Short mmCIF file of C-alpha atoms in Angstrom, two decimals:
data_model
loop_
_atom_site.label_atom_id
_atom_site.label_comp_id
_atom_site.label_asym_id
_atom_site.label_seq_id
_atom_site.Cartn_x
_atom_site.Cartn_y
_atom_site.Cartn_z
CA MET U 3 18.12 59.98 105.76
CA LEU U 4 17.38 57.07 108.10
CA LYS U 5 17.56 59.09 111.34
CA GLY U 6 15.35 57.85 114.14
CA ILE U 7 15.22 54.31 112.72
CA SER U 8 16.75 51.54 114.75
CA PRO U 9 19.75 49.60 113.37
CA LEU U 10 17.55 46.50 113.05
CA ALA U 11 15.00 48.40 110.99
CA ARG U 12 17.74 49.84 108.83
CA ARG U 13 19.04 46.36 108.15
CA SER U 14 15.55 45.13 107.21
CA LEU U 15 15.02 47.97 104.76
CA ARG U 16 18.46 47.38 103.27
CA LEU U 17 17.65 43.68 102.67
CA GLN U 18 14.33 44.53 101.06
CA TYR U 19 16.09 46.96 98.74
CA LEU U 20 18.66 44.39 97.71
CA ASN U 21 15.98 41.76 97.10
CA THR U 22 14.05 44.18 94.94
CA LYS U 23 17.22 44.97 93.02
CA ASN U 24 17.90 41.29 92.48
CA LEU U 25 14.38 40.68 91.23
CA HIS U 26 14.81 43.55 88.80
CA VAL U 27 18.00 42.12 87.43
CA ARG U 28 16.38 38.70 87.06
CA SER U 29 13.47 40.16 85.13
CA ILE U 30 15.84 41.94 82.75
CA SER U 31 17.83 38.73 82.13
CA THR U 32 14.71 36.97 80.88
CA SER U 33 14.06 39.38 78.08
CA THR U 34 13.41 38.06 74.58
CA SER U 35 16.74 39.22 73.22
CA THR U 36 18.69 37.51 76.00
CA ARG U 37 16.74 34.29 75.68
CA SER U 38 17.30 34.08 71.95
CA ALA U 39 21.02 34.66 72.50
CA THR U 40 21.23 31.79 75.01
CA PRO U 41 19.88 28.47 73.63
CA GLU U 42 19.68 26.88 77.10
CA TRP U 43 16.86 29.25 77.99
CA GLN U 44 14.56 27.39 75.61
CA GLU U 45 14.85 24.44 77.95
CA LEU U 46 15.06 26.36 81.26
CA ILE U 47 12.40 29.01 80.68
CA GLY U 48 9.12 28.15 79.02
CA GLY U 49 10.68 25.12 77.27
CA ARG U 50 9.33 22.28 79.38
CA GLU U 51 7.84 20.65 76.29
CA VAL U 52 11.32 20.40 74.78
CA VAL U 53 12.70 18.88 77.95
CA GLU U 54 9.87 16.38 78.27
CA ARG U 55 10.15 15.42 74.61
CA LYS U 56 13.89 14.69 74.97
CA LYS U 57 13.28 12.80 78.19
CA GLN U 58 10.62 10.65 76.53
CA LEU U 59 12.88 9.91 73.54
CA TYR U 60 15.64 8.77 75.88
CA GLN U 61 13.25 6.59 77.90
CA ASP U 62 11.84 4.99 74.73
CA LYS U 63 15.34 4.27 73.43
CA TYR U 64 16.43 2.75 76.75
CA LYS U 65 13.24 0.69 77.03
CA ALA U 66 13.72 -0.70 73.51
CA ALA U 67 17.34 -1.64 74.30
CA VAL U 68 16.34 -3.42 77.51
CA GLU U 69 13.48 -5.28 75.83
CA ASN U 70 15.78 -6.37 73.00
CA LYS U 71 18.39 -7.63 75.49
CA ALA U 72 15.73 -9.54 77.47
CA LYS U 73 14.43 -11.11 74.26
CA GLN U 74 17.95 -12.19 73.27
CA GLU U 75 18.36 -13.97 76.60
CA GLY U 76 14.88 -15.49 76.54
CA ILE U 77 13.67 -13.80 79.73
CA SER U 78 11.33 -11.03 80.81
CA VAL U 79 12.45 -7.45 81.42
CA GLU U 80 11.81 -7.98 85.13
CA GLN U 81 14.09 -11.02 85.15
CA LEU U 82 16.76 -8.99 83.36
CA LYS U 83 16.60 -6.37 86.13
CA ILE U 84 16.86 -9.09 88.78
CA LYS U 85 19.82 -10.63 86.95
CA ALA U 86 21.63 -7.30 86.85
CA GLU U 87 20.96 -6.62 90.53
CA LEU U 88 22.09 -10.07 91.66
CA GLY U 89 25.14 -9.93 89.44
CA LYS U 90 26.07 -6.53 90.84
CA LYS U 91 25.75 -7.87 94.40
CA ALA U 92 27.88 -10.87 93.50
CA ALA U 93 30.57 -8.65 92.00
CA ASN U 94 30.51 -6.39 95.05
CA LYS U 95 30.93 -9.39 97.35
CA LEU U 96 33.92 -10.61 95.39
CA ASN U 97 35.54 -7.16 95.57
CA GLN U 98 35.28 -7.00 99.35
CA PRO U 99 38.57 -7.59 101.19
CA ALA U 100 38.99 -11.21 102.26
CA PRO U 101 41.10 -12.64 105.09
CA LYS U 102 44.71 -13.18 104.06
CA SER U 103 45.49 -16.73 103.02
CA SER U 104 48.41 -18.43 104.75
CA SER U 105 49.60 -19.94 101.48
CA PRO U 106 49.40 -18.25 98.07
CA VAL U 107 47.69 -20.18 95.30
CA ALA U 108 49.39 -21.08 92.07
CA ALA U 109 46.84 -21.74 89.35
CA GLY U 110 47.21 -25.28 88.04
CA SER U 111 46.62 -26.62 84.59
CA GLU U 112 43.05 -26.66 83.52
CA GLY U 113 41.66 -30.21 83.55
CA ASP U 114 42.42 -31.50 80.07
CA SER U 115 41.65 -35.03 81.26
CA LEU U 116 38.17 -34.16 82.54
CA GLN U 117 35.57 -36.74 81.71
CA GLY U 118 32.05 -35.47 81.26
CA PRO U 119 29.80 -33.56 78.89
CA SER U 120 30.39 -33.30 75.13
CA VAL U 121 30.64 -29.70 73.61
CA VAL U 122 29.11 -26.52 72.20
CA ARG U 123 28.40 -23.67 69.76
CA PRO U 124 26.07 -20.57 69.65
CA SER U 125 23.04 -18.64 70.99
CA PRO U 126 22.38 -16.89 74.30
CA SER U 127 19.44 -17.75 76.55
CA ALA U 128 17.95 -16.93 79.95
CA SER U 129 19.25 -15.73 83.30
CA GLU U 130 18.49 -14.90 86.93
CA PRO U 131 16.02 -16.67 89.26
CA SER U 132 12.64 -15.23 89.61
CA ARG U 133 9.85 -17.69 90.16
CA LYS U 134 7.97 -18.71 87.02
CA PRO U 135 7.75 -15.52 85.00
CA SER U 136 5.71 -15.41 81.83
CA PRO U 137 7.83 -16.98 79.09
CA ALA U 138 9.21 -14.46 76.61
CA LYS U 139 7.95 -14.74 73.07
CA ASP U 140 10.39 -15.79 70.38
CA THR U 141 12.77 -17.04 73.05
CA PRO U 142 16.05 -18.43 71.72
CA ILE U 143 15.67 -21.38 74.13
CA LYS U 144 14.45 -24.25 71.99
CA PRO U 145 11.67 -26.41 73.44
CA LEU U 146 12.76 -30.03 73.83
CA GLY U 147 10.17 -31.05 71.23
CA ASP U 148 12.05 -28.97 68.65
CA ILE U 149 15.24 -30.92 69.32
CA MET U 150 13.90 -34.47 69.45
CA ASP U 151 10.68 -36.32 68.54
CA LEU U 152 9.09 -36.81 71.96
CA SER U 153 6.44 -39.15 70.53
CA LYS U 154 9.12 -41.77 69.91
CA VAL U 155 10.83 -41.45 73.27
CA SER U 156 8.34 -43.41 75.35
CA ASP U 157 9.65 -46.74 74.07
CA LEU U 158 13.25 -45.93 74.99
CA SER U 159 14.87 -47.03 78.24
CA SER U 160 16.62 -44.38 80.33
CA ASP U 161 20.02 -45.70 79.26
CA ASN U 162 19.11 -45.60 75.58
CA LEU U 163 17.70 -42.09 75.94
CA ALA U 164 20.91 -40.90 77.61
CA GLN U 165 23.04 -42.44 74.86
CA LEU U 166 20.84 -40.95 72.12
CA TRP U 167 20.94 -37.48 73.69
CA THR U 168 24.68 -37.28 74.34
CA GLY U 169 25.60 -39.01 71.07
CA PHE U 170 23.48 -36.60 69.02
CA HIS U 171 24.97 -33.51 70.68
CA GLN U 172 28.51 -34.78 70.54
CA ALA U 173 28.16 -35.24 66.78
CA LYS U 174 26.76 -31.70 66.49
CA GLY U 175 29.46 -30.15 68.65
CA PHE U 176 27.30 -29.26 71.66
CA LEU U 177 27.92 -29.77 75.35
CA SER U 178 25.40 -32.27 76.74
CA ALA U 179 24.62 -34.58 79.63
CA ALA U 180 21.79 -36.80 80.91
CA ILE U 181 21.45 -35.96 84.61
CA PRO U 182 19.54 -38.23 87.03
CA THR U 183 16.45 -36.38 88.26
CA GLU U 184 17.56 -36.93 91.85
CA THR U 185 20.85 -35.13 91.14
CA TYR U 186 19.08 -32.24 89.41
CA LEU U 187 16.71 -31.81 92.36
CA ARG U 188 19.66 -31.55 94.74
CA MET U 189 21.29 -28.92 92.55
CA LYS U 190 18.01 -27.04 92.14
CA ALA U 191 17.48 -26.91 95.90
CA VAL U 192 20.87 -25.25 96.38
CA ALA U 193 20.33 -22.92 93.41
CA ASN U 194 16.99 -21.77 94.81
CA LYS U 195 18.89 -20.47 97.82
CA TYR U 196 22.14 -19.39 96.17
CA ALA U 197 21.40 -18.40 92.57
CA THR U 198 24.71 -16.70 91.83
CA PHE U 199 28.34 -17.63 92.39
CA VAL U 200 31.78 -17.16 90.86
CA LEU U 201 34.00 -19.90 89.45
CA PRO U 202 37.70 -19.66 88.51
CA LEU U 203 39.02 -20.60 85.10
CA ALA U 204 42.75 -20.79 84.33
CA ARG U 205 44.00 -18.73 81.40
CA GLU U 206 47.39 -18.79 79.71
CA ILE U 207 48.91 -15.37 79.05
CA GLU U 208 52.05 -14.41 77.16
CA GLY U 209 55.25 -14.00 79.18
CA GLU U 210 58.16 -11.65 78.60
CA THR U 211 59.34 -13.78 75.69
CA SER U 212 57.30 -15.56 73.02
CA GLU U 213 58.26 -18.94 74.54
CA GLU U 214 57.18 -18.00 78.07
CA LYS U 215 53.59 -18.43 79.13
CA LYS U 216 52.03 -17.66 82.48
CA THR U 217 48.82 -18.89 84.02
CA ALA U 218 46.27 -16.42 85.35
CA VAL U 219 42.84 -16.95 86.85
CA GLU U 220 39.72 -15.51 85.21
CA MET U 221 36.57 -15.39 87.32
CA HIS U 222 33.23 -16.31 85.73
CA LEU U 223 29.92 -15.24 87.21
CA LEU U 224 27.27 -17.98 87.07
CA GLN U 225 23.56 -17.16 87.31
CA TRP U 226 20.68 -19.63 87.59
CA ALA U 227 17.22 -18.93 86.16
CA PHE U 228 14.12 -21.10 86.64
CA LEU U 229 11.60 -21.24 83.82
CA PRO U 230 7.92 -22.20 83.55
CA PRO U 231 7.34 -26.00 83.56
CA PRO U 232 6.82 -27.75 80.20
CA ALA U 233 3.27 -27.60 78.83
CA GLY U 234 1.23 -30.62 79.87
CA ALA U 235 3.91 -31.93 82.20
CA PRO U 236 2.89 -33.80 85.40
CA THR U 237 2.60 -31.59 88.47
CA THR U 238 5.61 -33.35 89.99
CA THR U 239 7.85 -32.17 87.15
CA PRO U 240 10.58 -29.84 88.46
CA ASP U 241 11.06 -26.46 86.84
CA PRO U 242 13.50 -26.40 83.92
CA SER U 243 16.37 -23.95 84.25
CA THR U 244 19.21 -22.19 82.54
CA VAL U 245 22.63 -21.27 83.88
CA LEU U 246 24.58 -18.37 82.39
CA PHE U 247 28.36 -18.08 82.65
CA THR U 248 29.80 -14.60 82.06
CA PRO U 249 33.35 -13.39 82.72
CA LEU U 250 33.15 -11.23 85.83
CA ALA U 251 35.11 -8.43 84.18
CA GLU U 252 32.62 -8.41 81.29
CA PHE U 253 29.70 -8.24 83.70
CA GLN U 254 31.23 -5.46 85.78
CA SER U 255 31.81 -3.47 82.61
CA ARG U 256 28.43 -3.97 80.91
CA GLN U 257 26.08 -5.11 83.71
CA SER U 258 22.78 -6.44 82.31
CA PHE U 259 24.08 -5.99 78.75
CA ALA U 260 27.04 -8.30 79.37
CA GLN U 261 27.35 -11.18 76.90
CA PRO U 262 27.16 -14.67 78.45
CA TYR U 263 29.91 -16.95 77.14
CA LEU U 264 28.22 -20.24 78.01
CA ILE U 265 24.53 -21.11 78.49
CA LEU U 266 23.36 -24.42 79.96
CA THR U 267 19.70 -25.41 79.61
CA HIS U 268 18.17 -28.17 81.74
CA TYR U 269 15.10 -29.82 80.17
CA THR U 270 12.83 -31.56 82.68
CA ASP U 271 10.15 -32.87 80.26
CA LEU U 272 11.20 -36.51 80.77
CA SER U 273 12.19 -36.27 84.42
CA SER U 274 9.15 -38.28 85.56
CA SER U 275 8.96 -40.85 82.76
CA HIS U 276 12.68 -41.59 82.44
CA SER U 277 14.13 -40.12 85.67
CA LEU U 278 16.46 -37.97 83.60
CA VAL U 279 16.97 -34.23 83.12
CA LEU U 280 18.57 -33.50 79.75
CA MET U 281 21.24 -30.80 79.73
CA ARG U 282 22.32 -28.93 76.61
CA GLY U 283 25.15 -26.39 76.60
CA GLU U 284 25.91 -23.71 74.04
CA ILE U 285 28.98 -21.52 73.68
CA THR U 286 28.15 -18.09 72.30
CA ASP U 287 29.68 -17.30 68.91
CA ASN U 288 32.95 -15.39 68.74
CA VAL U 289 33.89 -15.50 72.43
CA ALA U 290 37.15 -16.62 74.02
CA LEU U 291 35.89 -19.88 75.51
CA SER U 292 37.06 -23.28 74.30
CA PRO U 293 35.08 -26.54 74.53
CA THR U 294 37.46 -27.68 77.29
CA ASP U 295 36.83 -24.44 79.22
CA ALA U 296 33.09 -25.05 78.90
CA GLN U 297 33.47 -28.58 80.27
CA VAL U 298 35.50 -27.30 83.20
CA LEU U 299 32.88 -24.67 84.12
CA THR U 300 30.12 -27.31 83.88
CA MET U 301 32.01 -29.72 86.12
CA ARG U 302 32.67 -26.99 88.66
CA LEU U 303 29.00 -26.05 88.68
CA GLN U 304 28.26 -29.63 89.76
CA GLN U 305 31.02 -29.44 92.36
CA PHE U 306 29.45 -26.51 94.14
CA TYR U 307 25.75 -27.31 93.70
CA ASN U 308 25.48 -31.12 93.90
CA TYR U 309 25.83 -32.12 97.54
CA THR U 310 25.43 -35.86 98.11
CA GLY U 311 26.45 -35.97 101.76
CA LEU U 312 29.18 -38.43 100.78
CA GLY U 313 31.91 -35.93 99.86
CA GLY U 314 33.41 -35.60 103.32
CA ASP U 315 35.55 -32.58 104.17
CA LYS U 316 35.92 -31.49 100.54
CA GLU U 317 32.18 -31.24 100.08
CA GLU U 318 31.81 -29.35 103.33
CA LYS U 319 34.50 -26.91 102.20
CA ARG U 320 32.63 -26.23 98.95
CA LYS U 321 29.35 -25.72 100.83
CA SER U 322 31.09 -23.32 103.19
CA LEU U 323 32.51 -21.25 100.32
CA LEU U 324 29.12 -20.93 98.62
CA ARG U 325 27.48 -20.00 101.91
CA ASP U 326 30.17 -17.45 102.78
CA PHE U 327 29.84 -15.82 99.37
CA HIS U 328 26.20 -15.00 100.13
CA GLU U 329 25.93 -14.83 103.91
CA ARG U 330 29.41 -13.84 105.12
CA PRO U 331 31.03 -11.99 102.20
CA THR U 332 33.81 -10.54 104.37
CA GLU U 333 34.94 -14.09 105.13
CA PHE U 334 34.85 -15.26 101.52
CA ASN U 335 38.38 -16.19 100.45
CA VAL U 336 39.19 -16.18 96.73
CA ASP U 337 42.43 -18.13 97.18
CA SER U 338 40.53 -20.85 98.99
CA LEU U 339 37.95 -20.91 96.18
CA VAL U 340 40.66 -21.43 93.56
CA GLN U 341 42.34 -24.20 95.56
CA THR U 342 39.04 -25.99 96.16
CA ALA U 343 37.85 -25.66 92.55
CA TYR U 344 41.05 -27.22 91.22
CA ASP U 345 40.51 -30.25 93.42
CA LEU U 346 38.02 -32.23 91.29
CA ASP U 347 37.91 -35.34 93.49
#
């Protein structure tokens, strides 16, 4: 039949025949009866409207969930995205292999004798740094004027203001502190550069018998966020901020939907008039974090972010760990972090 035609031509005709046959089969498979027998065809053939409608419903549902989460934390959706991204990077850095430590670390007891802030109860607030976003409406972060009568503060000395602030919160069961503005500015400068970090917290776990207890280390991810300055504040007023503390395992599991266990808010309204930044801490309801744990995390935050230049080798070691975490993650050593954090001198 194909005499006189070259092998190449034969091959070309054969391919054309097969292609035509395939097209024929494809046209048969799209018949009405076949489509009605296969529900997927409504989406794959001529059902783009169905696909788009489902896609839009999913996007609307996701958008509503994200907006609700941002509102709960008192931040914008953009800040929430930044928080998730920075937290993910921090978790990735911690999971990178670190150089082997010459001496294993045994977690010590967890600072029951710590002197410092008072203690806490509920309500989440803001998170990750992003310069002066528009404040979220209905934010759970209370303005300072809702906590105390600012019109009566002007007659108070700095010492009296500090005593009033810490005494009030101690009676209410909140963590609190009156921080010198100079100290806050030092911490803010470091936080502007290194907004995330991880801090260890000792946890007791059950041993093989009911009498035995072992100590393990739980890592908490901390995240700074800087907020718009107070309305009507002098131009020299530093930005207020919040610091979120979330168990690293919780963050790795739920990302931007992770529940912070502790939220610190730094109010800068009186930083110029009284040279004090007022700190208020709140433990979220129904989480496994005691008032003592909250105090320990707050003290360790100061350890790693308040550099006075007078701390000698210990301060340099803490600076090096924070720097390595961000700039040289392969050199970051978790054992060294635990050892350094337990040394509160």
